[in-house]
mmCIF file with all atom_site columns, C-alpha atoms in Angstrom:
data_model
loop_
_atom_site.group_PDB
_atom_site.id
_atom_site.type_symbol
_atom_site.label_atom_id
_atom_site.label_alt_id
_atom_site.label_comp_id
_atom_site.label_asym_id
_atom_site.label_entity_id
_atom_site.label_seq_id
_atom_site.pdbx_PDB_ins_code
_atom_site.Cartn_x
_atom_site.Cartn_y
_atom_site.Cartn_z
_atom_site.occupancy
_atom_site.B_iso_or_equiv
_atom_site.pdbx_formal_charge
_atom_site.auth_seq_id
_atom_site.auth_comp_id
_atom_site.auth_asym_id
_atom_site.auth_atom_id
_atom_site.pdbx_PDB_model_num
ATOM 1   C CA . MET J 1 1   ? 0.071   0.000  0.054  1.00 54.00 ? 257 MET J CA 1
ATOM 2   C CA . ASN J 1 2   ? 1.691   3.409  -1.056 1.00 64.00 ? 258 ASN J CA 1
ATOM 3   C CA . GLU J 1 3   ? 1.464   6.841  1.234  1.00 63.00 ? 259 GLU J CA 1
ATOM 4   C CA . ARG J 1 4   ? -1.354  8.207  -0.504 1.00 69.00 ? 260 ARG J CA 1
ATOM 5   C CA . LYS J 1 5   ? -3.661  5.066  -0.087 1.00 75.00 ? 261 LYS J CA 1
ATOM 6   C CA . LEU J 1 6   ? -2.515  5.075  3.593  1.00 76.00 ? 262 LEU J CA 1
ATOM 7   C CA . ALA J 1 7   ? -3.530  8.503  3.644  1.00 79.00 ? 263 ALA J CA 1
ATOM 8   C CA . LYS J 1 8   ? -6.965  7.807  2.633  1.00 81.00 ? 264 LYS J CA 1
ATOM 9   C CA . SER J 1 9   ? -6.834  4.948  4.896  1.00 82.00 ? 265 SER J CA 1
ATOM 10  C CA . PHE J 1 10  ? -5.593  7.047  7.943  1.00 86.00 ? 266 PHE J CA 1
ATOM 11  C CA . PHE J 1 11  ? -7.130  10.053 7.810  1.00 89.00 ? 267 PHE J CA 1
ATOM 12  C CA . ASN J 1 12  ? -10.087 8.912  5.966  1.00 86.00 ? 268 ASN J CA 1
ATOM 13  C CA . VAL J 1 13  ? -9.371  12.262 3.073  1.00 85.00 ? 269 VAL J CA 1
ATOM 14  C CA . ASN J 1 14  ? -9.304  12.522 -0.803 1.00 81.00 ? 270 ASN J CA 1
ATOM 15  C CA . VAL J 1 15  ? -5.687  14.176 -1.612 1.00 79.00 ? 271 VAL J CA 1
ATOM 16  C CA . LYS J 1 16  ? -5.819  15.940 -5.601 1.00 78.00 ? 272 LYS J CA 1
ATOM 17  C CA . LYS J 1 17  ? -2.613  18.340 -4.614 1.00 84.00 ? 273 LYS J CA 1
ATOM 18  C CA . ASN J 1 18  ? -0.178  18.479 -2.138 1.00 90.00 ? 274 ASN J CA 1
ATOM 19  C CA . PHE J 1 19  ? -1.009  20.394 0.992  1.00 93.00 ? 275 PHE J CA 1
ATOM 20  C CA . LYS J 1 20  ? 1.480   23.444 0.769  1.00 94.00 ? 276 LYS J CA 1
ATOM 21  C CA . LEU J 1 21  ? 2.129   22.980 4.650  1.00 96.00 ? 277 LEU J CA 1
ATOM 22  C CA . ALA J 1 22  ? 0.972   19.387 6.999  1.00 97.00 ? 278 ALA J CA 1
ATOM 23  C CA . ILE J 1 23  ? 1.014   21.041 10.766 1.00 98.00 ? 279 ILE J CA 1
ATOM 24  C CA . ILE J 1 24  ? 1.047   18.295 13.336 1.00 98.00 ? 280 ILE J CA 1
ATOM 25  C CA . SER J 1 25  ? 1.021   17.953 17.543 1.00 98.00 ? 281 SER J CA 1
ATOM 26  C CA . PRO J 1 26  ? 0.058   15.622 20.081 1.00 96.00 ? 282 PRO J CA 1
ATOM 27  C CA . HIS J 1 27  ? -1.127  18.476 22.164 1.00 97.00 ? 283 HIS J CA 1
ATOM 28  C CA . THR J 1 28  ? -4.934  19.180 22.334 1.00 96.00 ? 284 THR J CA 1
ATOM 29  C CA . PHE J 1 29  ? -4.297  23.184 23.282 1.00 97.00 ? 285 PHE J CA 1
ATOM 30  C CA . LEU J 1 30  ? -1.593  23.608 20.419 1.00 98.00 ? 286 LEU J CA 1
ATOM 31  C CA . ILE J 1 31  ? -4.241  21.989 17.825 1.00 98.00 ? 287 ILE J CA 1
ATOM 32  C CA . GLU J 1 32  ? -6.907  24.427 19.408 1.00 98.00 ? 288 GLU J CA 1
ATOM 33  C CA . ALA J 1 33  ? -4.522  27.189 18.934 1.00 98.00 ? 289 ALA J CA 1
ATOM 34  C CA . PHE J 1 34  ? -4.526  26.445 15.066 1.00 98.00 ? 290 PHE J CA 1
ATOM 35  C CA . LEU J 1 35  ? -8.426  26.050 14.762 1.00 98.00 ? 291 LEU J CA 1
ATOM 36  C CA . GLN J 1 36  ? -9.071  28.929 16.302 1.00 97.00 ? 292 GLN J CA 1
ATOM 37  C CA . ARG J 1 37  ? -7.696  31.016 13.399 1.00 97.00 ? 293 ARG J CA 1
ATOM 38  C CA . MET J 1 38  ? -8.728  28.999 10.623 1.00 96.00 ? 294 MET J CA 1
ATOM 39  C CA . ARG J 1 39  ? -11.373 28.139 8.931  1.00 96.00 ? 295 ARG J CA 1
ATOM 40  C CA . THR J 1 40  ? -11.382 23.496 8.058  1.00 96.00 ? 296 THR J CA 1
ATOM 41  C CA . LYS J 1 41  ? -13.287 20.764 7.588  1.00 95.00 ? 297 LYS J CA 1
ATOM 42  C CA . LYS J 1 42  ? -12.683 18.244 9.487  1.00 96.00 ? 298 LYS J CA 1
ATOM 43  C CA . TYR J 1 43  ? -12.061 14.811 9.002  1.00 94.00 ? 299 TYR J CA 1
ATOM 44  C CA . GLU J 1 44  ? -12.183 11.402 11.012 1.00 93.00 ? 300 GLU J CA 1
ATOM 45  C CA . GLY J 1 45  ? -9.971  8.465  10.388 1.00 90.00 ? 301 GLY J CA 1
ATOM 46  C CA . LEU J 1 46  ? -7.379  6.360  12.587 1.00 90.00 ? 302 LEU J CA 1
ATOM 47  C CA . PHE J 1 47  ? -6.216  10.241 13.634 1.00 92.00 ? 303 PHE J CA 1
ATOM 48  C CA . THR J 1 48  ? -8.711  13.428 13.552 1.00 94.00 ? 304 THR J CA 1
ATOM 49  C CA . SER J 1 49  ? -7.160  16.074 11.260 1.00 95.00 ? 305 SER J CA 1
ATOM 50  C CA . TRP J 1 50  ? -8.834  19.120 9.377  1.00 97.00 ? 306 TRP J CA 1
ATOM 51  C CA . ILE J 1 51  ? -8.178  20.696 6.388  1.00 96.00 ? 307 ILE J CA 1
ATOM 52  C CA . SER J 1 52  ? -7.774  24.627 5.408  1.00 95.00 ? 308 SER J CA 1
ATOM 53  C CA . LEU J 1 53  ? -11.062 25.520 3.131  1.00 94.00 ? 309 LEU J CA 1
ATOM 54  C CA . ASP J 1 54  ? -7.991  26.873 0.825  1.00 93.00 ? 310 ASP J CA 1
ATOM 55  C CA . GLU J 1 55  ? -6.566  23.222 0.789  1.00 91.00 ? 311 GLU J CA 1
ATOM 56  C CA . LYS J 1 56  ? -3.067  25.056 2.125  1.00 94.00 ? 312 LYS J CA 1
ATOM 57  C CA . TYR J 1 57  ? -2.915  23.514 5.355  1.00 96.00 ? 313 TYR J CA 1
ATOM 58  C CA . MET J 1 58  ? -3.527  20.249 6.623  1.00 97.00 ? 314 MET J CA 1
ATOM 59  C CA . LEU J 1 59  ? -3.943  19.756 10.979 1.00 98.00 ? 315 LEU J CA 1
ATOM 60  C CA . VAL J 1 60  ? -3.209  16.550 12.573 1.00 97.00 ? 316 VAL J CA 1
ATOM 61  C CA . ARG J 1 61  ? -3.551  15.283 15.836 1.00 96.00 ? 317 ARG J CA 1
ATOM 62  C CA . THR J 1 62  ? -0.602  12.942 17.032 1.00 96.00 ? 318 THR J CA 1
ATOM 63  C CA . PRO J 1 63  ? 0.136   10.137 19.461 1.00 90.00 ? 319 PRO J CA 1
ATOM 64  C CA . GLN J 1 64  ? 3.244   10.920 21.287 1.00 89.00 ? 320 GLN J CA 1
ATOM 65  C CA . HIS J 1 65  ? 6.488   9.240  20.955 1.00 88.00 ? 321 HIS J CA 1
ATOM 66  C CA . ALA J 1 66  ? 6.882   6.043  18.586 1.00 88.00 ? 322 ALA J CA 1
ATOM 67  C CA . PRO J 1 67  ? 3.635   6.011  17.124 1.00 89.00 ? 323 PRO J CA 1
ATOM 68  C CA . ILE J 1 68  ? 3.774   9.177  15.783 1.00 93.00 ? 324 ILE J CA 1
ATOM 69  C CA . ILE J 1 69  ? 5.276   7.537  12.624 1.00 94.00 ? 325 ILE J CA 1
ATOM 70  C CA . ASP J 1 70  ? 1.677   5.916  11.618 1.00 92.00 ? 326 ASP J CA 1
ATOM 71  C CA . VAL J 1 71  ? 0.894   9.826  10.977 1.00 94.00 ? 327 VAL J CA 1
ATOM 72  C CA . LEU J 1 72  ? 5.046   11.025 9.459  1.00 95.00 ? 328 LEU J CA 1
ATOM 73  C CA . LEU J 1 73  ? 4.836   8.659  6.477  1.00 92.00 ? 329 LEU J CA 1
ATOM 74  C CA . PRO J 1 74  ? 1.221   8.886  4.940  1.00 91.00 ? 330 PRO J CA 1
ATOM 75  C CA . LEU J 1 75  ? 2.138   12.442 5.064  1.00 93.00 ? 331 LEU J CA 1
ATOM 76  C CA . ARG J 1 76  ? 5.163   12.330 3.495  1.00 91.00 ? 332 ARG J CA 1
ATOM 77  C CA . GLU J 1 77  ? 2.924   11.674 0.222  1.00 88.00 ? 333 GLU J CA 1
ATOM 78  C CA . ILE J 1 78  ? 0.474   14.236 0.642  1.00 92.00 ? 334 ILE J CA 1
ATOM 79  C CA . SER J 1 79  ? 2.086   17.524 1.831  1.00 93.00 ? 335 SER J CA 1
ATOM 80  C CA . ASP J 1 80  ? 5.355   19.441 0.725  1.00 94.00 ? 336 ASP J CA 1
ATOM 81  C CA . LEU J 1 81  ? 6.478   20.754 4.277  1.00 95.00 ? 337 LEU J CA 1
ATOM 82  C CA . LEU J 1 82  ? 5.951   19.573 7.561  1.00 97.00 ? 338 LEU J CA 1
ATOM 83  C CA . LEU J 1 83  ? 5.544   21.063 10.410 1.00 98.00 ? 339 LEU J CA 1
ATOM 84  C CA . PHE J 1 84  ? 5.832   19.403 14.332 1.00 98.00 ? 340 PHE J CA 1
ATOM 85  C CA . VAL J 1 85  ? 5.146   21.946 17.055 1.00 98.00 ? 341 VAL J CA 1
ATOM 86  C CA . GLY J 1 86  ? 5.419   20.523 20.663 1.00 98.00 ? 342 GLY J CA 1
ATOM 87  C CA . LEU J 1 87  ? 6.688   20.960 24.115 1.00 97.00 ? 343 LEU J CA 1
ATOM 88  C CA . CYS J 1 88  ? 10.437  20.009 25.450 1.00 95.00 ? 344 CYS J CA 1
ATOM 89  C CA . GLY J 1 89  ? 11.745  20.613 28.586 1.00 92.00 ? 345 GLY J CA 1
ATOM 90  C CA . GLY J 1 90  ? 14.970  22.342 28.825 1.00 93.00 ? 346 GLY J CA 1
ATOM 91  C CA . LEU J 1 91  ? 18.028  21.967 29.913 1.00 91.00 ? 347 LEU J CA 1
ATOM 92  C CA . ARG J 1 92  ? 20.758  25.105 29.731 1.00 93.00 ? 348 ARG J CA 1
ATOM 93  C CA . ASN J 1 93  ? 20.812  27.246 32.712 1.00 91.00 ? 349 ASN J CA 1
ATOM 94  C CA . TRP J 1 94  ? 19.962  30.383 29.987 1.00 93.00 ? 350 TRP J CA 1
ATOM 95  C CA . MET J 1 95  ? 16.350  28.686 28.881 1.00 95.00 ? 351 MET J CA 1
ATOM 96  C CA . LYS J 1 96  ? 13.208  29.994 30.119 1.00 96.00 ? 352 LYS J CA 1
ATOM 97  C CA . ILE J 1 97  ? 9.617   28.365 30.186 1.00 96.00 ? 353 ILE J CA 1
ATOM 98  C CA . GLY J 1 98  ? 7.498   29.816 27.294 1.00 97.00 ? 354 GLY J CA 1
ATOM 99  C CA . GLU J 1 99  ? 10.967  30.009 25.105 1.00 98.00 ? 355 GLU J CA 1
ATOM 100 C CA . VAL J 1 100 ? 10.695  28.864 21.353 1.00 98.00 ? 356 VAL J CA 1
ATOM 101 C CA . VAL J 1 101 ? 13.612  26.488 20.212 1.00 98.00 ? 357 VAL J CA 1
ATOM 102 C CA . CYS J 1 102 ? 14.036  24.946 16.894 1.00 97.00 ? 358 CYS J CA 1
ATOM 103 C CA . ILE J 1 103 ? 15.070  21.281 17.428 1.00 97.00 ? 359 ILE J CA 1
ATOM 104 C CA . THR J 1 104 ? 17.313  20.141 14.337 1.00 96.00 ? 360 THR J CA 1
ATOM 105 C CA . THR J 1 105 ? 19.263  17.266 16.002 1.00 95.00 ? 361 THR J CA 1
ATOM 106 C CA . SER J 1 106 ? 17.562  14.510 17.939 1.00 95.00 ? 362 SER J CA 1
ATOM 107 C CA . PHE J 1 107 ? 19.183  11.592 19.819 1.00 91.00 ? 363 PHE J CA 1
ATOM 108 C CA . LEU J 1 108 ? 17.697  8.710  20.640 1.00 89.00 ? 364 LEU J CA 1
ATOM 109 C CA . PHE J 1 109 ? 19.245  6.003  23.097 1.00 80.00 ? 365 PHE J CA 1
ATOM 110 C CA . GLY J 1 110 ? 20.700  2.798  20.640 1.00 74.00 ? 366 GLY J CA 1
ATOM 111 C CA . LYS J 1 111 ? 20.277  4.975  17.902 1.00 84.00 ? 367 LYS J CA 1
ATOM 112 C CA . LYS J 1 112 ? 22.642  7.113  16.019 1.00 82.00 ? 368 LYS J CA 1
ATOM 113 C CA . ALA J 1 113 ? 21.563  10.936 16.074 1.00 85.00 ? 369 ALA J CA 1
ATOM 114 C CA . ILE J 1 114 ? 19.387  12.416 13.154 1.00 90.00 ? 370 ILE J CA 1
ATOM 115 C CA . THR J 1 115 ? 19.836  15.923 12.135 1.00 92.00 ? 371 THR J CA 1
ATOM 116 C CA . LYS J 1 116 ? 17.580  18.178 9.763  1.00 91.00 ? 372 LYS J CA 1
ATOM 117 C CA . VAL J 1 117 ? 17.709  21.662 7.781  1.00 88.00 ? 373 VAL J CA 1
ATOM 118 C CA . SER J 1 118 ? 14.598  23.281 9.605  1.00 89.00 ? 374 SER J CA 1
ATOM 119 C CA . GLU J 1 119 ? 12.673  24.377 5.964  1.00 87.00 ? 375 GLU J CA 1
ATOM 120 C CA . ILE J 1 120 ? 10.968  27.276 8.367  1.00 93.00 ? 376 ILE J CA 1
ATOM 121 C CA . LYS J 1 121 ? 12.379  29.994 10.436 1.00 92.00 ? 377 LYS J CA 1
ATOM 122 C CA . TYR J 1 122 ? 10.805  31.499 13.546 1.00 94.00 ? 378 TYR J CA 1
ATOM 123 C CA . PRO J 1 123 ? 11.996  34.801 14.608 1.00 92.00 ? 379 PRO J CA 1
ATOM 124 C CA . SER J 1 124 ? 14.464  34.692 17.406 1.00 86.00 ? 380 SER J CA 1
ATOM 125 C CA . SER J 1 125 ? 14.287  30.971 17.904 1.00 93.00 ? 381 SER J CA 1
ATOM 126 C CA . LYS J 1 126 ? 17.322  29.323 18.593 1.00 95.00 ? 382 LYS J CA 1
ATOM 127 C CA . GLU J 1 127 ? 18.276  25.634 16.744 1.00 96.00 ? 383 GLU J CA 1
ATOM 128 C CA . VAL J 1 128 ? 19.070  23.016 19.022 1.00 97.00 ? 384 VAL J CA 1
ATOM 129 C CA . SER J 1 129 ? 19.572  19.089 19.960 1.00 95.00 ? 385 SER J CA 1
ATOM 130 C CA . SER J 1 130 ? 17.026  16.858 22.277 1.00 95.00 ? 386 SER J CA 1
ATOM 131 C CA . LEU J 1 131 ? 17.699  13.955 23.491 1.00 91.00 ? 387 LEU J CA 1
ATOM 132 C CA . CYS J 1 132 ? 14.632  12.238 22.635 1.00 91.00 ? 388 CYS J CA 1
ATOM 133 C CA . VAL J 1 133 ? 12.641  9.409  25.655 1.00 87.00 ? 389 VAL J CA 1
ATOM 134 C CA . HIS J 1 134 ? 10.301  7.069  25.916 1.00 79.00 ? 390 HIS J CA 1
ATOM 135 C CA . SER J 1 135 ? 8.961   8.226  28.719 1.00 71.00 ? 391 SER J CA 1
ATOM 136 C CA . ILE J 1 136 ? 9.581   11.512 30.538 1.00 65.00 ? 392 ILE J CA 1
ATOM 137 C CA . LEU J 1 137 ? 8.667   9.840  34.210 1.00 60.00 ? 393 LEU J CA 1
ATOM 138 C CA . LEU J 1 138 ? 10.756  6.412  33.751 1.00 56.00 ? 394 LEU J CA 1
ATOM 139 C CA . GLU J 1 139 ? 13.200  8.099  32.185 1.00 51.00 ? 395 GLU J CA 1
ATOM 140 C CA . ARG J 1 140 ? 13.559  11.362 34.571 1.00 58.00 ? 396 ARG J CA 1
ATOM 141 C CA . LYS J 1 141 ? 16.515  9.644  36.356 1.00 60.00 ? 397 LYS J CA 1
ATOM 142 C CA . PHE J 1 142 ? 18.961  10.447 33.669 1.00 60.00 ? 398 PHE J CA 1
ATOM 143 C CA . PHE J 1 143 ? 18.191  14.364 34.273 1.00 58.00 ? 399 PHE J CA 1
ATOM 144 C CA . SER J 1 144 ? 20.892  14.528 35.796 1.00 59.00 ? 400 SER J CA 1
ATOM 145 C CA . VAL J 1 145 ? 24.001  16.931 34.127 1.00 54.00 ? 401 VAL J CA 1
ATOM 146 C CA . PRO J 1 146 ? 26.618  14.241 33.938 1.00 63.00 ? 402 PRO J CA 1
ATOM 147 C CA . ASN J 1 147 ? 23.958  12.160 31.248 1.00 65.00 ? 403 ASN J CA 1
ATOM 148 C CA . VAL J 1 148 ? 21.899  14.848 29.252 1.00 72.00 ? 404 VAL J CA 1
ATOM 149 C CA . LYS J 1 149 ? 25.364  17.636 29.057 1.00 78.00 ? 405 LYS J CA 1
ATOM 150 C CA . ASN J 1 150 ? 25.152  16.894 25.208 1.00 84.00 ? 406 ASN J CA 1
ATOM 151 C CA . PHE J 1 151 ? 21.613  18.439 24.759 1.00 91.00 ? 407 PHE J CA 1
ATOM 152 C CA . ASP J 1 152 ? 19.293  20.986 25.051 1.00 95.00 ? 408 ASP J CA 1
ATOM 153 C CA . VAL J 1 153 ? 16.376  19.884 25.341 1.00 95.00 ? 409 VAL J CA 1
ATOM 154 C CA . VAL J 1 154 ? 14.091  16.762 26.044 1.00 92.00 ? 410 VAL J CA 1
ATOM 155 C CA . ASP J 1 155 ? 11.585  15.794 24.298 1.00 94.00 ? 411 ASP J CA 1
ATOM 156 C CA . MET J 1 156 ? 9.380   12.118 23.012 1.00 93.00 ? 412 MET J CA 1
ATOM 157 C CA . GLU J 1 157 ? 8.863   12.966 19.310 1.00 96.00 ? 413 GLU J CA 1
ATOM 158 C CA . SER J 1 158 ? 11.621  15.090 18.221 1.00 96.00 ? 414 SER J CA 1
ATOM 159 C CA . TYR J 1 159 ? 13.686  11.517 16.794 1.00 96.00 ? 415 TYR J CA 1
ATOM 160 C CA . PHE J 1 160 ? 10.852  9.958  14.569 1.00 96.00 ? 416 PHE J CA 1
ATOM 161 C CA . VAL J 1 161 ? 9.858   13.623 13.200 1.00 97.00 ? 417 VAL J CA 1
ATOM 162 C CA . LEU J 1 162 ? 13.460  14.177 11.485 1.00 96.00 ? 418 LEU J CA 1
ATOM 163 C CA . LYS J 1 163 ? 14.110  10.687 10.696 1.00 95.00 ? 419 LYS J CA 1
ATOM 164 C CA . TYR J 1 164 ? 10.711  10.064 8.799  1.00 95.00 ? 420 TYR J CA 1
ATOM 165 C CA . GLY J 1 165 ? 9.440   13.616 8.378  1.00 95.00 ? 421 GLY J CA 1
ATOM 166 C CA . LYS J 1 166 ? 9.224   14.837 4.980  1.00 93.00 ? 422 LYS J CA 1
ATOM 167 C CA . GLN J 1 167 ? 11.295  18.127 4.878  1.00 94.00 ? 423 GLN J CA 1
ATOM 168 C CA . PRO J 1 168 ? 10.340  19.012 8.610  1.00 96.00 ? 424 PRO J CA 1
ATOM 169 C CA . THR J 1 169 ? 10.397  21.517 10.997 1.00 96.00 ? 425 THR J CA 1
ATOM 170 C CA . LEU J 1 170 ? 10.500  21.129 14.883 1.00 97.00 ? 426 LEU J CA 1
ATOM 171 C CA . LEU J 1 171 ? 8.960   23.964 16.542 1.00 98.00 ? 427 LEU J CA 1
ATOM 172 C CA . SER J 1 172 ? 8.947   23.489 20.198 1.00 98.00 ? 428 SER J CA 1
ATOM 173 C CA . ILE J 1 173 ? 8.046   25.414 23.258 1.00 98.00 ? 429 ILE J CA 1
ATOM 174 C CA . ILE J 1 174 ? 9.908   24.521 26.655 1.00 97.00 ? 430 ILE J CA 1
ATOM 175 C CA . SER J 1 175 ? 7.414   23.971 29.011 1.00 95.00 ? 431 SER J CA 1
ATOM 176 C CA . ASP J 1 176 ? 9.556   23.408 32.148 1.00 92.00 ? 432 ASP J CA 1
ATOM 177 C CA . LEU J 1 177 ? 12.960  22.859 33.541 1.00 91.00 ? 433 LEU J CA 1
ATOM 178 C CA . PRO J 1 178 ? 13.716  19.208 34.440 1.00 86.00 ? 434 PRO J CA 1
ATOM 179 C CA . LEU J 1 179 ? 17.125  20.141 35.942 1.00 84.00 ? 435 LEU J CA 1
ATOM 180 C CA . LYS J 1 180 ? 15.348  22.750 38.611 1.00 84.00 ? 436 LYS J CA 1
ATOM 181 C CA . ARG J 1 181 ? 12.757  21.230 39.508 1.00 80.00 ? 437 ARG J CA 1
ATOM 182 C CA . PRO J 1 182 ? 9.733   18.923 38.791 1.00 73.00 ? 438 PRO J CA 1
ATOM 183 C CA . LEU J 1 183 ? 7.074   18.973 36.002 1.00 70.00 ? 439 LEU J CA 1
ATOM 184 C CA . TYR J 1 184 ? 4.163   19.380 38.215 1.00 68.00 ? 440 TYR J CA 1
ATOM 185 C CA . LEU J 1 185 ? 5.616   21.907 39.941 1.00 76.00 ? 441 LEU J CA 1
ATOM 186 C CA . THR J 1 186 ? 4.764   24.227 37.476 1.00 84.00 ? 442 THR J CA 1
ATOM 187 C CA . THR J 1 187 ? 2.565   27.522 37.998 1.00 91.00 ? 443 THR J CA 1
ATOM 188 C CA . LYS J 1 188 ? -0.440  28.513 36.897 1.00 93.00 ? 444 LYS J CA 1
ATOM 189 C CA . ARG J 1 189 ? 1.287   31.707 35.419 1.00 95.00 ? 445 ARG J CA 1
ATOM 190 C CA . GLU J 1 190 ? 3.913   29.724 33.513 1.00 95.00 ? 446 GLU J CA 1
ATOM 191 C CA . ARG J 1 191 ? 1.432   27.683 31.611 1.00 95.00 ? 447 ARG J CA 1
ATOM 192 C CA . GLU J 1 192 ? -0.047  30.277 30.366 1.00 97.00 ? 448 GLU J CA 1
ATOM 193 C CA . ILE J 1 193 ? 3.033   31.848 28.963 1.00 97.00 ? 449 ILE J CA 1
ATOM 194 C CA . VAL J 1 194 ? 3.214   28.532 27.507 1.00 97.00 ? 450 VAL J CA 1
ATOM 195 C CA . ARG J 1 195 ? 0.313   28.361 25.798 1.00 98.00 ? 451 ARG J CA 1
ATOM 196 C CA . ARG J 1 196 ? 0.364   32.024 24.413 1.00 98.00 ? 452 ARG J CA 1
ATOM 197 C CA . SER J 1 197 ? 3.636   30.762 22.807 1.00 98.00 ? 453 SER J CA 1
ATOM 198 C CA . GLY J 1 198 ? 1.614   28.316 20.844 1.00 98.00 ? 454 GLY J CA 1
ATOM 199 C CA . GLU J 1 199 ? -0.773  31.037 20.077 1.00 98.00 ? 455 GLU J CA 1
ATOM 200 C CA . LYS J 1 200 ? 2.317   33.138 18.275 1.00 97.00 ? 456 LYS J CA 1
ATOM 201 C CA . ILE J 1 201 ? 3.677   30.330 16.554 1.00 97.00 ? 457 ILE J CA 1
ATOM 202 C CA . ALA J 1 202 ? -0.479  29.163 15.054 1.00 97.00 ? 458 ALA J CA 1
ATOM 203 C CA . ASP J 1 203 ? -0.322  33.432 14.160 1.00 97.00 ? 459 ASP J CA 1
ATOM 204 C CA . PHE J 1 204 ? 3.325   33.517 12.391 1.00 96.00 ? 460 PHE J CA 1
ATOM 205 C CA . ILE J 1 205 ? 2.269   30.160 10.200 1.00 96.00 ? 461 ILE J CA 1
ATOM 206 C CA . LEU J 1 206 ? -1.126  31.184 9.051  1.00 95.00 ? 462 LEU J CA 1
ATOM 207 C CA . ASP J 1 207 ? 0.239   34.636 8.718  1.00 92.00 ? 463 ASP J CA 1
ATOM 208 C CA . GLY J 1 208 ? 2.226   33.075 5.689  1.00 85.00 ? 464 GLY J CA 1
ATOM 209 C CA . ARG J 1 209 ? 5.043   34.915 7.126  1.00 77.00 ? 465 ARG J CA 1
ATOM 210 C CA . TRP J 1 210 ? 7.403   31.832 7.058  1.00 79.00 ? 466 TRP J CA 1
ATOM 211 C CA . ILE J 1 211 ? 6.953   31.674 3.098  1.00 72.00 ? 467 ILE J CA 1
ATOM 212 C CA . LYS J 1 212 ? 10.281  32.188 1.588  1.00 64.00 ? 468 LYS J CA 1
#
């Protein structure tokens, strides 16, 4: 089965021409940031997706970690570019909650690191490397300075997006600082800052400011 047929099976959509950009995220509030700014039609398949009425954009809610591959492979055939918008933990002292970074290198335990050039340049975002983990909670024992000194952030999807995504860009919002304090100690104000960062990304993309 080819990817275009997979797209029909997984997303329940018939694609006549490629979308300019596929936007994917596992986080509901980030999906909603785009939906609030788009006129779309919703499709229910194996995965829930939305297509803009001008058919330039496809928006997909994805699973976390490795199952995201099942979204990435069908999208390769039906979109020109891929944008993943997600969350990450900041591992550098200079990082702040709500800051947007662009992940261009990712490492998964036991695998060779993947590096890709970002197709979309988000203003003021630094290019960073990520340690991609299976579970934030199960692998929190690794979050010590000796183990993560070669990485800037930690997340759960970047390795797969860089490996399987078509011309991918990964914009990730720093949602916590795991070397300083646990995830569950983020404040209401910090969570609001993260939410607003997601809205700014949606504004930037849908305004077309990323188009070269």
